[in-house]
JSON list of C-alpha atoms in Angstrom, two decimals:
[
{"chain": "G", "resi": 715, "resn": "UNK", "atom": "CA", "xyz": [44.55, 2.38, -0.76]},
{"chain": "G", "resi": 716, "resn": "UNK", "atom": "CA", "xyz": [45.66, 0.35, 2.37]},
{"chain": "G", "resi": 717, "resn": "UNK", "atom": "CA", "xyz": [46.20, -2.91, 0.56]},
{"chain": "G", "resi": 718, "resn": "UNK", "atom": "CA", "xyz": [44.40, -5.80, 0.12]},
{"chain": "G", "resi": 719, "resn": "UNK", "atom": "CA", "xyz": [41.08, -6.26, 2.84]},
{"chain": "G", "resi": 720, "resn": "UNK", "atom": "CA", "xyz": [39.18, -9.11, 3.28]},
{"chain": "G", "resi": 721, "resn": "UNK", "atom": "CA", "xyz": [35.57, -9.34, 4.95]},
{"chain": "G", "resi": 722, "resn": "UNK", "atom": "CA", "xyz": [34.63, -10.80, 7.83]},
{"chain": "G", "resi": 723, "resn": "UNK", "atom": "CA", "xyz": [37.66, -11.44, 9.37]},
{"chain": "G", "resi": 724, "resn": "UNK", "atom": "CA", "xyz": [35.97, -14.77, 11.58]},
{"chain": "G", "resi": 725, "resn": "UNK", "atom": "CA", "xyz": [33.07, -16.49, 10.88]},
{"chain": "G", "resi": 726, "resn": "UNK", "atom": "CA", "xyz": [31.93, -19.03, 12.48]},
{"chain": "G", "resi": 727, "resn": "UNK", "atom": "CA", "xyz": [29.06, -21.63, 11.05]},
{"chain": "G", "resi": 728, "resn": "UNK", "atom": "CA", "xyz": [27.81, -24.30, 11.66]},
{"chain": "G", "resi": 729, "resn": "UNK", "atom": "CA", "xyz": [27.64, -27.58, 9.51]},
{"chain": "G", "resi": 730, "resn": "UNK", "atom": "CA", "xyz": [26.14, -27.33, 6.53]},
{"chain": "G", "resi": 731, "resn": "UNK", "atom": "CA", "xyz": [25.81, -23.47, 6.07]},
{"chain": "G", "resi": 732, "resn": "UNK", "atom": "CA", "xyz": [26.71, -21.80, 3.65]},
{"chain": "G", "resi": 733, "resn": "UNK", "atom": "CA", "xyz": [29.47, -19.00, 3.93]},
{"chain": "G", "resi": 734, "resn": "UNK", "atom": "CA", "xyz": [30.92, -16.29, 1.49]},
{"chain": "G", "resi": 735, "resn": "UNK", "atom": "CA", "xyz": [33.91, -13.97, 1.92]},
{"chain": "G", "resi": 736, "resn": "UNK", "atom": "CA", "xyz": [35.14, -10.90, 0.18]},
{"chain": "G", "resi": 737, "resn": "UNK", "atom": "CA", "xyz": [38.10, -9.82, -0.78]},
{"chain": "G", "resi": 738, "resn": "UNK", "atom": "CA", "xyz": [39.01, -6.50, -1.83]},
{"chain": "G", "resi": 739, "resn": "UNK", "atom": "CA", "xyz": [42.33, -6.13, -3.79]},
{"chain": "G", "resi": 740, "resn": "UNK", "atom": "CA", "xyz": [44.77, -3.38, -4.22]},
{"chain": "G", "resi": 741, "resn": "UNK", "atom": "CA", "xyz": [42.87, -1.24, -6.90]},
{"chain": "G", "resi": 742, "resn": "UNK", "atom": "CA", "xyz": [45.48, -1.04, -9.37]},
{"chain": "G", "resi": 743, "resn": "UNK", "atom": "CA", "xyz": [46.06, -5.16, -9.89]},
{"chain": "G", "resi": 744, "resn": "UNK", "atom": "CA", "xyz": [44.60, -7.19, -12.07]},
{"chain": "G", "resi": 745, "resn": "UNK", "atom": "CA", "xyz": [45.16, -10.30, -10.38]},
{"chain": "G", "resi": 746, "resn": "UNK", "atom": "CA", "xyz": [43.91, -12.37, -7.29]},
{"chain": "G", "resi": 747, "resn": "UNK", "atom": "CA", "xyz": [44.40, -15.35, -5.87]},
{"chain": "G", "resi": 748, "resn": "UNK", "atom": "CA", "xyz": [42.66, -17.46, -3.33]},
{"chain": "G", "resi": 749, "resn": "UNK", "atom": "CA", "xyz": [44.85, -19.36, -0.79]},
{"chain": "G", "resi": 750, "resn": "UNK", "atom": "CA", "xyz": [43.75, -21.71, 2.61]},
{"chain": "G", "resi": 751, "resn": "UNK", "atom": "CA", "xyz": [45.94, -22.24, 5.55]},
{"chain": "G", "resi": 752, "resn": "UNK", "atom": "CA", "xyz": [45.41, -24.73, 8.21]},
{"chain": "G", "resi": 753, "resn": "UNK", "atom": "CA", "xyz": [47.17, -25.07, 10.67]},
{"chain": "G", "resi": 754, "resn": "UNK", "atom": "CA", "xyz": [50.98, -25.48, 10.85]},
{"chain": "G", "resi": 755, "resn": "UNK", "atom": "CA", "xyz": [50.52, -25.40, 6.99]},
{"chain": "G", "resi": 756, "resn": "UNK", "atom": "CA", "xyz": [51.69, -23.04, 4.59]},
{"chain": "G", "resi": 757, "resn": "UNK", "atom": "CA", "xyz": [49.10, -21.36, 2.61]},
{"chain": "G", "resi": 758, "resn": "UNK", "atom": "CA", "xyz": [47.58, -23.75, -0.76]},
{"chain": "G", "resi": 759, "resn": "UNK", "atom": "CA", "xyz": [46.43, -22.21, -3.71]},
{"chain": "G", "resi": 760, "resn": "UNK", "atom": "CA", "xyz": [42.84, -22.23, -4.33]},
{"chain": "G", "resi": 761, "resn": "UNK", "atom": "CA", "xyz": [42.43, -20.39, -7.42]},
{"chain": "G", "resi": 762, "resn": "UNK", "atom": "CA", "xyz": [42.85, -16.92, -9.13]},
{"chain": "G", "resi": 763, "resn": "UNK", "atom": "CA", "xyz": [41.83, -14.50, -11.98]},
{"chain": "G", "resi": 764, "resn": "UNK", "atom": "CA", "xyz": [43.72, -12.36, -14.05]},
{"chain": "G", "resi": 765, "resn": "UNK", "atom": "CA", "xyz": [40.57, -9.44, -14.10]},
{"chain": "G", "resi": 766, "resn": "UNK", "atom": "CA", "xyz": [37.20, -11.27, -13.98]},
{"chain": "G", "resi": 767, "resn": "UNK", "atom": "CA", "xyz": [38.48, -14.36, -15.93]},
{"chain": "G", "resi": 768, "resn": "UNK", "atom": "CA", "xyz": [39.01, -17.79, -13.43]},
{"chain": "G", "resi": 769, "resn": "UNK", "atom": "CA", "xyz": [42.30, -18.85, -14.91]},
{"chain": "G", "resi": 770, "resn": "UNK", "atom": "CA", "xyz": [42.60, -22.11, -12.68]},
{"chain": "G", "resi": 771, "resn": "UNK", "atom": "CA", "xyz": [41.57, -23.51, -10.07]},
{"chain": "G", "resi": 772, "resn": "UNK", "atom": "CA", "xyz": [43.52, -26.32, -7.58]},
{"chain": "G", "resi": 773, "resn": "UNK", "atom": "CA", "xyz": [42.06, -29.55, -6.87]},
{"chain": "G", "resi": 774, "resn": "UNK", "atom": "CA", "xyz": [41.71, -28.32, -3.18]},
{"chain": "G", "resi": 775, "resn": "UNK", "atom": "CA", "xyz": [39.02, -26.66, -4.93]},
{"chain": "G", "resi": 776, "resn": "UNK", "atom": "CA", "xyz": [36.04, -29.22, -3.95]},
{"chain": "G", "resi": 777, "resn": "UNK", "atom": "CA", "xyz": [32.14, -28.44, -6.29]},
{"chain": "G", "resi": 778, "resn": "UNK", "atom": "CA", "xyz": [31.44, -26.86, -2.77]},
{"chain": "G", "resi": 779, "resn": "UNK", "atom": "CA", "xyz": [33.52, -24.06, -3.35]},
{"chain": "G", "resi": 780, "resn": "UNK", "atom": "CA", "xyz": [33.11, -21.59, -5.93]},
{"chain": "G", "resi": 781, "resn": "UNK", "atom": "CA", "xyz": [34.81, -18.28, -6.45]},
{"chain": "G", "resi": 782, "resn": "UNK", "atom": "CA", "xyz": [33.52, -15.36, -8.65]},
{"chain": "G", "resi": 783, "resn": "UNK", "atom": "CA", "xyz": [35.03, -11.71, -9.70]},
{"chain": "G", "resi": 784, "resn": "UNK", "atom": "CA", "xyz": [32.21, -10.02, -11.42]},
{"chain": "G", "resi": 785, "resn": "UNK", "atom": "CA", "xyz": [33.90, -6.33, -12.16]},
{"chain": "G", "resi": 786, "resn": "UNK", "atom": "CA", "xyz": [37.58, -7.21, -12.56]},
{"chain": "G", "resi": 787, "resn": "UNK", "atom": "CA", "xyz": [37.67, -6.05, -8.73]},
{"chain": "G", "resi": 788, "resn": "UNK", "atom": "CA", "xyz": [36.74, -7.42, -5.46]},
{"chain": "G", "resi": 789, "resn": "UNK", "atom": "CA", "xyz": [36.06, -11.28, -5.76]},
{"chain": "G", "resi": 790, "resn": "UNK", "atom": "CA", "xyz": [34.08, -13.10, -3.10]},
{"chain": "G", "resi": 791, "resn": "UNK", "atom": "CA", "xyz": [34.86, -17.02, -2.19]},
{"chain": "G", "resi": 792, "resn": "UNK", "atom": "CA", "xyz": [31.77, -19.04, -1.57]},
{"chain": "G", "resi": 793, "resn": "UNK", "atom": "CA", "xyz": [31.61, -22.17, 0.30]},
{"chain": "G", "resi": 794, "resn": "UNK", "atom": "CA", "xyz": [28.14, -24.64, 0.17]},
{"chain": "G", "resi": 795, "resn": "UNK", "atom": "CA", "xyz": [27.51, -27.16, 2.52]},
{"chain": "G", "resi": 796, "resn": "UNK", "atom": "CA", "xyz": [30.59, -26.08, 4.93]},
{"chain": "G", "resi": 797, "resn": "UNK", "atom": "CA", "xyz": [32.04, -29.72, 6.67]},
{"chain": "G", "resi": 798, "resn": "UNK", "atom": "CA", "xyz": [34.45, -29.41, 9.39]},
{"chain": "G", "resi": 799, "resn": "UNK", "atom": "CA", "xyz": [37.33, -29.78, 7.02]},
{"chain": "G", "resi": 800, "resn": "UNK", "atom": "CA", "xyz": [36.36, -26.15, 5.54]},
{"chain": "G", "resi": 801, "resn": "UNK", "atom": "CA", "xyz": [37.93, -24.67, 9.23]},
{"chain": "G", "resi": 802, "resn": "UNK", "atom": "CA", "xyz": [40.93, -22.91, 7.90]},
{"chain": "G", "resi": 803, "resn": "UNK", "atom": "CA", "xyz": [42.42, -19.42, 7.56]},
{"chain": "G", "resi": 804, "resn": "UNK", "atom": "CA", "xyz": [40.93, -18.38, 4.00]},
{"chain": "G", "resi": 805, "resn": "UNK", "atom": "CA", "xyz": [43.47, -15.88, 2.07]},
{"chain": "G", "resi": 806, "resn": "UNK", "atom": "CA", "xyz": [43.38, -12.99, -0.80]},
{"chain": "G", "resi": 807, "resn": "UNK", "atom": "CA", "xyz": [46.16, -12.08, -2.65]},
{"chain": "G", "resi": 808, "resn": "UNK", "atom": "CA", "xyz": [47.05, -9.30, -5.62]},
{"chain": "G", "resi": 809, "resn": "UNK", "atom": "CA", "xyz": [49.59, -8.65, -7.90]},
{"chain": "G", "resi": 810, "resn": "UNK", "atom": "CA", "xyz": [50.12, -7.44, -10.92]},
{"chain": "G", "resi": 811, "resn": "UNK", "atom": "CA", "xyz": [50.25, -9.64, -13.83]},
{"chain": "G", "resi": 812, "resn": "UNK", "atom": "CA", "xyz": [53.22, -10.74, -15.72]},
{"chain": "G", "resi": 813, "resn": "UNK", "atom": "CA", "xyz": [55.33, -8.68, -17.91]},
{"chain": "G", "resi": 814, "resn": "UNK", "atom": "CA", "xyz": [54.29, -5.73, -15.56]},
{"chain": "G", "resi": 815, "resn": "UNK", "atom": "CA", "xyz": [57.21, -4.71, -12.85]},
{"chain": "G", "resi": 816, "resn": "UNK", "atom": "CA", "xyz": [56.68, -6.63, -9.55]},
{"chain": "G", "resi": 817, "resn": "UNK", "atom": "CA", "xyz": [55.39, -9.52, -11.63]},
{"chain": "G", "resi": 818, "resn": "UNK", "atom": "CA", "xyz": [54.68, -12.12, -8.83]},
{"chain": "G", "resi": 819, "resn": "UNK", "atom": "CA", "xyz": [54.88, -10.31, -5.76]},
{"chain": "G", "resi": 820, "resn": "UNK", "atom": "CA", "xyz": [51.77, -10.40, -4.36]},
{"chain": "G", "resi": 821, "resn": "UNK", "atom": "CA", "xyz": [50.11, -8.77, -1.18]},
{"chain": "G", "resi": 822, "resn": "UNK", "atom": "CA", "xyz": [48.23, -10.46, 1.31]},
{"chain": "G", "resi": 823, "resn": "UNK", "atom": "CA", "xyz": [45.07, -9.79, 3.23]},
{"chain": "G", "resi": 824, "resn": "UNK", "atom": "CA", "xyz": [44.81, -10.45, 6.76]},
{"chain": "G", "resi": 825, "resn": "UNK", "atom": "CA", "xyz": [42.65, -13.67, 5.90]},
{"chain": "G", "resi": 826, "resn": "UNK", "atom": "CA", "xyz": [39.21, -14.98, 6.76]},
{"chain": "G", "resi": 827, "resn": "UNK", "atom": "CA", "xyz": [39.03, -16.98, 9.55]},
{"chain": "G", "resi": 828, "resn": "UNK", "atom": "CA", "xyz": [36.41, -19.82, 9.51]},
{"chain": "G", "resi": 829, "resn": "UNK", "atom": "CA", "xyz": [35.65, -22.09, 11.97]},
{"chain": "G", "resi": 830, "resn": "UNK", "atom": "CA", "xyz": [33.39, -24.86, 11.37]},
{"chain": "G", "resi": 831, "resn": "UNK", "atom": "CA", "xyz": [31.22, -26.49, 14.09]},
{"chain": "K", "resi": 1086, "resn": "UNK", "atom": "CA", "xyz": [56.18, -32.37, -9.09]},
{"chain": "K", "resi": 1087, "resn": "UNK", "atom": "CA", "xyz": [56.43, -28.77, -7.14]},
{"chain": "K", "resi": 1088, "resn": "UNK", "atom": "CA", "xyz": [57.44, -28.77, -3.60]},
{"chain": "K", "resi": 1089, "resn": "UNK", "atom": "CA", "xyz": [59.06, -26.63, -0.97]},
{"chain": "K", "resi": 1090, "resn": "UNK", "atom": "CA", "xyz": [60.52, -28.09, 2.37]},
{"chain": "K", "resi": 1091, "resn": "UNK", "atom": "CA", "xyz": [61.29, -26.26, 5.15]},
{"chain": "K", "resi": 1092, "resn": "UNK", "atom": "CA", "xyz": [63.03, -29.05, 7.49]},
{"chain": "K", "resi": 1093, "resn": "UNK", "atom": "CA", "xyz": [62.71, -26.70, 10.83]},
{"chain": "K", "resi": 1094, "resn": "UNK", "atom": "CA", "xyz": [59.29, -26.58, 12.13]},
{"chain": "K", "resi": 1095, "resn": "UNK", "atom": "CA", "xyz": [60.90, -24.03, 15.06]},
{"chain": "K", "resi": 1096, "resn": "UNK", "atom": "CA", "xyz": [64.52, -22.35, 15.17]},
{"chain": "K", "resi": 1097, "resn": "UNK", "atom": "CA", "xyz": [65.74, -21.09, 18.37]},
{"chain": "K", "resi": 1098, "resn": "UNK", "atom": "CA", "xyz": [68.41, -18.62, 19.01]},
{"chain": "K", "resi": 1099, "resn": "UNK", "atom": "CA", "xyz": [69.87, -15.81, 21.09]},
{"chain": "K", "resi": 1100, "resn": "UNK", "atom": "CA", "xyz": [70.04, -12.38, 20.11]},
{"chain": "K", "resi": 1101, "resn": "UNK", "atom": "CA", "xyz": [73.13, -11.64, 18.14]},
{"chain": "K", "resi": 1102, "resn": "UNK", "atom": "CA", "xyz": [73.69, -15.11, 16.67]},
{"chain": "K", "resi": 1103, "resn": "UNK", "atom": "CA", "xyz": [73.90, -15.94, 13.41]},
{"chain": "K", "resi": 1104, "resn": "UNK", "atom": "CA", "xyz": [70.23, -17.77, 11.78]},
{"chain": "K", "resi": 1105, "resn": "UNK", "atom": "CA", "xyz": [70.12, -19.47, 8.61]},
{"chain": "K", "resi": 1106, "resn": "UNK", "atom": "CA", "xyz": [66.99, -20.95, 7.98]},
{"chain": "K", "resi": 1107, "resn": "UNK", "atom": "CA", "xyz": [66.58, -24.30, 5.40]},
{"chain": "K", "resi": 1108, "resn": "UNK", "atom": "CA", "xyz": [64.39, -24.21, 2.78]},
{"chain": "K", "resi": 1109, "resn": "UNK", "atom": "CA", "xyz": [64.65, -26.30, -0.64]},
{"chain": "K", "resi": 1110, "resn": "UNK", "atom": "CA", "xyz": [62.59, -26.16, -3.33]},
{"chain": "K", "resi": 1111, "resn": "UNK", "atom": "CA", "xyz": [61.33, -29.64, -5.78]},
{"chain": "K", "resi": 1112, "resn": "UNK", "atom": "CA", "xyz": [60.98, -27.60, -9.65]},
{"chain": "K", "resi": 1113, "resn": "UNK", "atom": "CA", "xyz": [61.32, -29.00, -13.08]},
{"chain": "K", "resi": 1114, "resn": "UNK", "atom": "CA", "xyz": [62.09, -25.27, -14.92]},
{"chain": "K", "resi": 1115, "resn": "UNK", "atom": "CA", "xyz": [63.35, -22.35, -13.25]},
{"chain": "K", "resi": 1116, "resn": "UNK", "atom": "CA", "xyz": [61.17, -20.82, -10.73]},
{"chain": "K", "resi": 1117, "resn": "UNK", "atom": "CA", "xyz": [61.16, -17.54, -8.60]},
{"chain": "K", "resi": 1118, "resn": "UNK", "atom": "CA", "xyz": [62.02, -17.97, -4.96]},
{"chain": "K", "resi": 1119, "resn": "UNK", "atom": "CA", "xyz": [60.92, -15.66, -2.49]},
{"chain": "K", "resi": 1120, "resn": "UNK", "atom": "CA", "xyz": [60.59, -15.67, 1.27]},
{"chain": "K", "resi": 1121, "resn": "UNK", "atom": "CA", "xyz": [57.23, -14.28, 3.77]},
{"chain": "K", "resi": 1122, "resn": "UNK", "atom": "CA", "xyz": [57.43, -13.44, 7.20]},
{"chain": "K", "resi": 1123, "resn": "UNK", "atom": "CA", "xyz": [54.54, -13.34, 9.31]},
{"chain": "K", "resi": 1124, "resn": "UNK", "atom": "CA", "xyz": [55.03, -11.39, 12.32]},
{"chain": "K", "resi": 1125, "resn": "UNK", "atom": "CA", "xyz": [52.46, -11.42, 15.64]},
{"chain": "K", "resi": 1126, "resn": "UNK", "atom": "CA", "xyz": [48.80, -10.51, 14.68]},
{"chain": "K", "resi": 1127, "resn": "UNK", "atom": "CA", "xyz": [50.41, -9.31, 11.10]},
{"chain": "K", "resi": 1128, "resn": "UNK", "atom": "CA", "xyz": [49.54, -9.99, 7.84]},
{"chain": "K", "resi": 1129, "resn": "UNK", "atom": "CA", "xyz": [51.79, -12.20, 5.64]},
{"chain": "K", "resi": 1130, "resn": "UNK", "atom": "CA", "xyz": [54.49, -9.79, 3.71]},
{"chain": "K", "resi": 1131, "resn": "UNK", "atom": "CA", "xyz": [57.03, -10.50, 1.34]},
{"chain": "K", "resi": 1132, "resn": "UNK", "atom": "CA", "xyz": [60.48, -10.16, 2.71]},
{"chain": "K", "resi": 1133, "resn": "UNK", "atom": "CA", "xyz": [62.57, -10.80, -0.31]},
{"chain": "K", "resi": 1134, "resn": "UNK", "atom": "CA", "xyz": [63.11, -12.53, -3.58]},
{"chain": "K", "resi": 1135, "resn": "UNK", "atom": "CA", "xyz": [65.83, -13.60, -5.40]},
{"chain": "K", "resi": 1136, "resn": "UNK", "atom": "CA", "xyz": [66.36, -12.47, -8.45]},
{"chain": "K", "resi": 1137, "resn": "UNK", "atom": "CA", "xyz": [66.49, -8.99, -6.96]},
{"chain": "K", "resi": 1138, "resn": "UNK", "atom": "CA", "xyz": [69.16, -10.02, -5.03]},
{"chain": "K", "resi": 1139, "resn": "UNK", "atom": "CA", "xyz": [68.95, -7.39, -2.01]},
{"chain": "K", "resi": 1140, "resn": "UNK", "atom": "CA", "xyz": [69.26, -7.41, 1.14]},
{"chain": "K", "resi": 1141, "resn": "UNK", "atom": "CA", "xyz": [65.86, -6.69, 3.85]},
{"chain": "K", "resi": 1142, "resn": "UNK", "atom": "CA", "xyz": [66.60, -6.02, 6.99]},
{"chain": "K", "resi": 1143, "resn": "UNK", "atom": "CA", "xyz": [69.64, -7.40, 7.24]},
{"chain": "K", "resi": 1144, "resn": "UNK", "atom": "CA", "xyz": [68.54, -10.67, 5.91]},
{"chain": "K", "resi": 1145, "resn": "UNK", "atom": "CA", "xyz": [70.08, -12.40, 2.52]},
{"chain": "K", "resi": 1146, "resn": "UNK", "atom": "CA", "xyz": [69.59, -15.55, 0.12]},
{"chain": "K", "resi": 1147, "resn": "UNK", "atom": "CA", "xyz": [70.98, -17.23, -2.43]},
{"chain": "K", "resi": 1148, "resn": "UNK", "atom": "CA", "xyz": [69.33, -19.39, -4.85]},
{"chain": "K", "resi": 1149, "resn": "UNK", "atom": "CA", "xyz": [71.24, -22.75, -5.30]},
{"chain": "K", "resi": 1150, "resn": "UNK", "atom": "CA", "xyz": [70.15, -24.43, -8.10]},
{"chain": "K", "resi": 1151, "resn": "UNK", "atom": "CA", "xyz": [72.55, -27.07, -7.89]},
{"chain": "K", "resi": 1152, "resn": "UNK", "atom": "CA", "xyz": [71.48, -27.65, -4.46]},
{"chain": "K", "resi": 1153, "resn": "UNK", "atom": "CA", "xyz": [68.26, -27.19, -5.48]},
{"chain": "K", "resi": 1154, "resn": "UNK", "atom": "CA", "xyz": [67.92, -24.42, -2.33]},
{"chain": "K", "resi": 1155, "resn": "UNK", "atom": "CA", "xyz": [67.38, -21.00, -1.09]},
{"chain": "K", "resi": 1156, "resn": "UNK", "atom": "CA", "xyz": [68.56, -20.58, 2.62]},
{"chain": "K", "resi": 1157, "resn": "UNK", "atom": "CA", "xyz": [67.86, -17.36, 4.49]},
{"chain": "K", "resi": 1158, "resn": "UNK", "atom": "CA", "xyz": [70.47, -15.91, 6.30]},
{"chain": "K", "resi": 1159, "resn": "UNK", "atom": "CA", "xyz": [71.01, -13.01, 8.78]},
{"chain": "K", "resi": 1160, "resn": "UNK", "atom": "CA", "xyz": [74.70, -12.49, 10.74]},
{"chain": "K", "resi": 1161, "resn": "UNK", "atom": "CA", "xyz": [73.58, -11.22, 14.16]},
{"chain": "K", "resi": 1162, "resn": "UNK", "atom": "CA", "xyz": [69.62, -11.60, 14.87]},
{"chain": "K", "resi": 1163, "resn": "UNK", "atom": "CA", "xyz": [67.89, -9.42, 16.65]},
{"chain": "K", "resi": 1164, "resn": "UNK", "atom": "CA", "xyz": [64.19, -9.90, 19.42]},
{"chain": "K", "resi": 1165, "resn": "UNK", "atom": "CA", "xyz": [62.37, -8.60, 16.73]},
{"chain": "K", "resi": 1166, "resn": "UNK", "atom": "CA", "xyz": [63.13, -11.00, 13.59]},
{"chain": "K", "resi": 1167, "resn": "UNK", "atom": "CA", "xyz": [60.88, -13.45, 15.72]},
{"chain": "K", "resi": 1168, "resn": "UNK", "atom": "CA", "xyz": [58.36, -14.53, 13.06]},
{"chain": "K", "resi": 1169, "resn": "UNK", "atom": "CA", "xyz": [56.98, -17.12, 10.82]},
{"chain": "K", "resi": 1170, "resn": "UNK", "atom": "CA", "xyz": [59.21, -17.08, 7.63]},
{"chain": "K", "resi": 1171, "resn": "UNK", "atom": "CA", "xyz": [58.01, -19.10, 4.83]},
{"chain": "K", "resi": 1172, "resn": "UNK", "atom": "CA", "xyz": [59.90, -20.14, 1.73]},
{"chain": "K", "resi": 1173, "resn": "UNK", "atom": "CA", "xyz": [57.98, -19.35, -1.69]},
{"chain": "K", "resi": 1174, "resn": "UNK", "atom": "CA", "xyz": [58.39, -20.73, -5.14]},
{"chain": "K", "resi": 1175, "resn": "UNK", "atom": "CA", "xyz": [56.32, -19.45, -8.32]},
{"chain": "K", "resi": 1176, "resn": "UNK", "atom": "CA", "xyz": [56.83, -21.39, -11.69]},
{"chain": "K", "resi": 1177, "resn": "UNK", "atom": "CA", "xyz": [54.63, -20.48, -14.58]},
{"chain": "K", "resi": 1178, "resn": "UNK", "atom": "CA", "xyz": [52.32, -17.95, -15.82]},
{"chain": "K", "resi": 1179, "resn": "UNK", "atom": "CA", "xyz": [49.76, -18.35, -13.74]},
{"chain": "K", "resi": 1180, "resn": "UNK", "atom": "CA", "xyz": [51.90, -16.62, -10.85]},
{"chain": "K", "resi": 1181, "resn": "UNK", "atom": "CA", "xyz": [50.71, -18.87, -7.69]},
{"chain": "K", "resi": 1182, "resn": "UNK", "atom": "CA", "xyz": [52.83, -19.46, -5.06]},
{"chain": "K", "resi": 1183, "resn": "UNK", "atom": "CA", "xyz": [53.77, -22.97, -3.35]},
{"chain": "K", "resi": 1184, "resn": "UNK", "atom": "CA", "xyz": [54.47, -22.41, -0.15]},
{"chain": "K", "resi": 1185, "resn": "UNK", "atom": "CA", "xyz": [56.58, -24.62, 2.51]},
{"chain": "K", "resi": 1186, "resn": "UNK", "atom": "CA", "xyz": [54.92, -25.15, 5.94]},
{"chain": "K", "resi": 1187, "resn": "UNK", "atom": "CA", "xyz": [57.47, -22.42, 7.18]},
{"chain": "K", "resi": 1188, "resn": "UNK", "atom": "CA", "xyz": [59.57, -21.91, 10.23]},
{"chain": "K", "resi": 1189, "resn": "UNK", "atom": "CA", "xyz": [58.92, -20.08, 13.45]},
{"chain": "K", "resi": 1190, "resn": "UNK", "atom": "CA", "xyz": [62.44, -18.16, 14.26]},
{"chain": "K", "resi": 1191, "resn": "UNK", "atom": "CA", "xyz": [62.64, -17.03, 18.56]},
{"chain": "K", "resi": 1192, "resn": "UNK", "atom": "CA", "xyz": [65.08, -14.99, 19.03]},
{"chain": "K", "resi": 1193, "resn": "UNK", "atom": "CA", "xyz": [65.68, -15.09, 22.73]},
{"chain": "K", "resi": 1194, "resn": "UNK", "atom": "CA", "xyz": [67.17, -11.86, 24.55]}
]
């Protein structure tokens, strides 16, 4: 296991598309979490799961966007409608949950980049 | 409500010189503070954390709560610290971080 990968690393849509990414975390933890990064931003929580439960999700988190994790495993983001305000670095995190050791750290993917035109 | 600030946008310095970079964190319980680096074309990493209270390549922090802050500090810096750090807190359960915009550290030669 290399860590946490995330699929397509770009995409680029146009207005009104719809896009999904995948994320696939290290095999081992139970939880993910969904971040976006614009730019000269730190990342924003989205949302995450603890297995294939949604736990919460931020208000950042429009109707548009919707985020499932069917098996407990890899989770995929999905974004209707994209508007130009959707162009952001899109980013999957794991970790362990809590009362495990490590309890928050949590390992990045590279990101999805998505560009909006 | 939550909040990290990281007051430098971009810290400049020349190898060998002391760095401390800000960061201070708005929390109503006690939360865990951590700091990421992103280096060039590299995925965001944890760098360290405070309640384990070591030391990562040469780098330190100390959580303040009086002062409400956890500065990052390194004696002599060297080229390759030149990042984006980020300052991390994580209050809850739930486990999600809140991130400050974070600071982009040159170290000059």
């Amino acid at each position: 296991d290399t860590g946490v990968s995330q699929d397509p690393r770009h995409k680029i849509t146009k207005r009104g598309q719809n896009v999904t990414f995948r994320c696939d975390p290290i095999s081992e933890h139970n939880r993910l979490y969904w971040y976006r990064q614009t730019l000269g931003q730190g990342p924003e929580f989205l949302t995450y799961f603890q297995n294939e439960a949604q736990l919460e999700k931020s208000r950042l988190l429009s109707d548009r966007f919707s985020a499932e994790r069917p098996k407990g495993s890899f989770s995929t983001l999905e974004i209707q409608r994209t508007e130009q305000g959707d162009s952001a670095m899109y980013l999957c995190a794991s970790s362990l949950a809590p009362g495990v050791r490590d309890t928050y750290e949590q390992y990045f993917g590279p990101g999805t980049r998505l560009t909006v035109t | 409500a939550q909040r990290v600030t990281q007051p430098e946008k971009l810290l400049s310095v020349f190898k060998g010189a002391p760095v401390e970079l800000k960061c201070n964190y708005s929390y109503s319980g006690s939360p865990e503070l951590f700091w990421y680096v992103q280096y060039s074309r590299q995925r965001l990493q944890l760098l360290l954390r405070h309640i384990s209270r070591e030391s990562i390549k040469g780098f330190t922090a100390d959580l303040n709560k009086g002062e409400t802050s956890f500065h990052l500090k390194k004696p002599f810096a060297q080229e390759e610290d030149s990042a984006m750090y980020y300052c991390a807190l994580s209050g809850g359960s739930q486990g999600n971080l809140i991130f400050g915009k974070g600071t982009k550290l040159s170290v000059k030669p």
